[in-house]
Coordinates of N, CA and C in Angstrom, one line a residue:
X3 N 12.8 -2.6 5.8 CA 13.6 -1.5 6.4 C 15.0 -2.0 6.9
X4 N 14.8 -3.2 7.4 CA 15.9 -3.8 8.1 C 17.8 -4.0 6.8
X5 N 16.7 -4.1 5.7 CA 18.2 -4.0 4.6 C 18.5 -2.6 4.2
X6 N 18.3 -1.7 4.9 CA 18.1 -0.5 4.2 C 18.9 0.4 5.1
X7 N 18.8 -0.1 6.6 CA 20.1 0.1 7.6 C 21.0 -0.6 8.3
X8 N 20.9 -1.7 8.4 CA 21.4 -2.8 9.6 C 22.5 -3.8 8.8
X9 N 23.7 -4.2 9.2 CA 24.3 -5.0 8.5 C 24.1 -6.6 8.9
X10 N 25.0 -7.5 7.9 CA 24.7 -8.5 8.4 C 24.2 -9.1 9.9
X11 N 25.0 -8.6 11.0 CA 24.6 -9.5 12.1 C 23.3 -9.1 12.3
X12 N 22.8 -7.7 12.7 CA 21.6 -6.9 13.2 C 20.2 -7.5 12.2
X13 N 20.7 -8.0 11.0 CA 19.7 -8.4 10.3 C 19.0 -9.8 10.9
X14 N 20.0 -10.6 11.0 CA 19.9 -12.3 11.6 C 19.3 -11.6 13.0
X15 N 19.5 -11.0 14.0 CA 18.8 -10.1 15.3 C 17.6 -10.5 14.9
X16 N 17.3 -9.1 14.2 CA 16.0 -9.0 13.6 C 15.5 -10.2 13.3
X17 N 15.6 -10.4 11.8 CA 15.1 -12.1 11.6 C 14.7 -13.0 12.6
X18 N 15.3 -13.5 13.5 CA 15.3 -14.3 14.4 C 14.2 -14.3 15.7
X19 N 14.0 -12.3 15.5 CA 13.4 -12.0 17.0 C 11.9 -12.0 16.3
X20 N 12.0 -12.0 14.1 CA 10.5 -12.0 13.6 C 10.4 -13.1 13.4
X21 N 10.8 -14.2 13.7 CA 10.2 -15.8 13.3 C 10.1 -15.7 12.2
X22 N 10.8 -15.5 11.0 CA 10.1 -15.1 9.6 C 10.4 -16.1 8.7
X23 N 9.9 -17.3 7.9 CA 9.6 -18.0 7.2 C 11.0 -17.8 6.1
X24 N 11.9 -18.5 5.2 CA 12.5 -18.3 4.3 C 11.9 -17.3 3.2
X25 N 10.4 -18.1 2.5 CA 10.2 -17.2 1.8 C 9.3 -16.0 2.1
X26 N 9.5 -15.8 3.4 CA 9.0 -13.8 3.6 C 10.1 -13.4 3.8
X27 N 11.3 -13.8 4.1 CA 12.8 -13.1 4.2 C 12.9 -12.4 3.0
X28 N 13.1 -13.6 2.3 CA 13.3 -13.4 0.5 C 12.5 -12.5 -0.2
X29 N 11.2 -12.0 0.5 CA 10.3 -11.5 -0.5 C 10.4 -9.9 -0.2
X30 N 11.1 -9.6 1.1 CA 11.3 -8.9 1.9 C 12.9 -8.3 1.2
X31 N 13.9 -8.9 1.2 CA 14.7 -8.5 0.4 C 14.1 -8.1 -1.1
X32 N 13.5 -9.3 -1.6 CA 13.2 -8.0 -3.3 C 12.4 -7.2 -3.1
X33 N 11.7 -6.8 -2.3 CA 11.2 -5.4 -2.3 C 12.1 -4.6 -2.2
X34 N 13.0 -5.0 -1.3 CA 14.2 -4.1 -0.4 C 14.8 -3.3 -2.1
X35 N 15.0 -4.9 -2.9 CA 15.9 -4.2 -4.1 C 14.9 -3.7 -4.8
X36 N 14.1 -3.6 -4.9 CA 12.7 -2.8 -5.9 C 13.1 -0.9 -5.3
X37 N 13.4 -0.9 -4.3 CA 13.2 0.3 -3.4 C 14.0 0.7 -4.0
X38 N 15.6 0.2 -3.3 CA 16.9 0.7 -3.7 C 17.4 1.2 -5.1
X39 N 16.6 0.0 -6.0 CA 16.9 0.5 -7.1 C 16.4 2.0 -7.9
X40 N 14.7 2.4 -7.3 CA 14.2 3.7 -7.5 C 14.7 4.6 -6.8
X41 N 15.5 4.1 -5.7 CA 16.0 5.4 -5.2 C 17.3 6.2 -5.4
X42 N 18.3 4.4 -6.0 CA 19.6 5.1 -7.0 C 19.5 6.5 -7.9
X43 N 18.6 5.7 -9.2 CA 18.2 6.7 -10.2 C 17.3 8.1 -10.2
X44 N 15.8 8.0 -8.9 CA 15.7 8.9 -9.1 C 16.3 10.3 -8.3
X45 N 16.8 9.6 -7.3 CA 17.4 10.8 -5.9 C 18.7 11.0 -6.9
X46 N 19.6 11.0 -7.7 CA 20.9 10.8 -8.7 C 21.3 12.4 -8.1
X47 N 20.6 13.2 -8.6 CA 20.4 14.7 -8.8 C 19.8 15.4 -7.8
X48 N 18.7 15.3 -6.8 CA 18.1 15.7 -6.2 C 18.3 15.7 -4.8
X49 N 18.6 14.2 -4.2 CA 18.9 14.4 -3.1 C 19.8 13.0 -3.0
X50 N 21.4 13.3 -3.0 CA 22.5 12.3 -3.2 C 22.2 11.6 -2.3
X51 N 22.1 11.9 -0.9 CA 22.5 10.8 0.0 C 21.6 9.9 -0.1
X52 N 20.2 10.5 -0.4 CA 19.4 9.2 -0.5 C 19.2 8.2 -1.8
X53 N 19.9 8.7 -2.7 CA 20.9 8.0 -3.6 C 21.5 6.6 -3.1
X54 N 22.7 7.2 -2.8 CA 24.0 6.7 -1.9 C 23.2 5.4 -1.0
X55 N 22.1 5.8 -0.2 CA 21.0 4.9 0.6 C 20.5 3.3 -0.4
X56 N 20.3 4.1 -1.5 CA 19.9 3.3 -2.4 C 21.4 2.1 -3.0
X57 N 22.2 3.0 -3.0 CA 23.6 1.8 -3.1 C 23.9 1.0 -2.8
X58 N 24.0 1.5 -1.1 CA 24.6 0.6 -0.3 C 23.2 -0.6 0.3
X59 N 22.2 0.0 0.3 CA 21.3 -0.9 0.2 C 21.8 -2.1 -0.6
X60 N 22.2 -1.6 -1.9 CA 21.9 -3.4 -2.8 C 23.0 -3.7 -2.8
X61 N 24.3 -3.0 -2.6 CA 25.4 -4.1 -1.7 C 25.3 -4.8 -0.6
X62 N 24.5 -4.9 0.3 CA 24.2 -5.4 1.5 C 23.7 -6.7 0.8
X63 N 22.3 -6.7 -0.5 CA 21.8 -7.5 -0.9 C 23.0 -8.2 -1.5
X64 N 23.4 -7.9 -2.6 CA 24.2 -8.4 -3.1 C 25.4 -9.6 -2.7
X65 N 25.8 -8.7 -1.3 CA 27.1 -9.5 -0.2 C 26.2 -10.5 0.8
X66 N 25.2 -10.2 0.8 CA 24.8 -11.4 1.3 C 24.9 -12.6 1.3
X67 N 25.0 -13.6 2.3 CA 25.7 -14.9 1.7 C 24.4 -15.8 1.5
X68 N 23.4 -16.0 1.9 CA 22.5 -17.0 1.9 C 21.5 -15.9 0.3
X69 N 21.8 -14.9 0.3 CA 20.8 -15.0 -1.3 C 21.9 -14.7 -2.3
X70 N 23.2 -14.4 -1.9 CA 24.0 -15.0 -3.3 C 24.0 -16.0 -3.7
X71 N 24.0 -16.9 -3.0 CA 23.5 -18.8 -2.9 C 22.4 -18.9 -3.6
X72 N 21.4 -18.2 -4.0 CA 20.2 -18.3 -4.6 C 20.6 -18.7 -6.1
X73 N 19.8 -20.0 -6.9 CA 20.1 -19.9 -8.7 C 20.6 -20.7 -8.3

């Protein structure tokens, strides 16, 4: 949930206050983008903003600095 409203700082918050392992962060982000991406395409028509929800979701992912680093 936390990539879905919170920007970078509030996320590190979070993270920090869940003790959360590298790889449950990471696994927690690709769900994040599994989500965002069904909700781009199918809300498209139906219901925009939660569209739009789905965007800026995977920009957050995307701008991220520690999983652009990833590869």
């Amino acid at each position: 949930m936390c990539w879905h409203l919170f920007d970078e700082r509030r996320r590190e918050l979070i993270r920090s206050g869940l003790d959360v392992e590298t790889a449950e962060w990471r696994r927690g982000a690709a769900w994040a983008l599994q989500q965002a991406m069904g909700l781009v395409w199918y809300y498209e028509r139906s219901n925009p903003p939660m569209s739009a929800l789905g965007l800026s979701t995977m920009r957050r992912l995307l701008h991220d600095p520690e999983l652009s680093a990833i590869g």
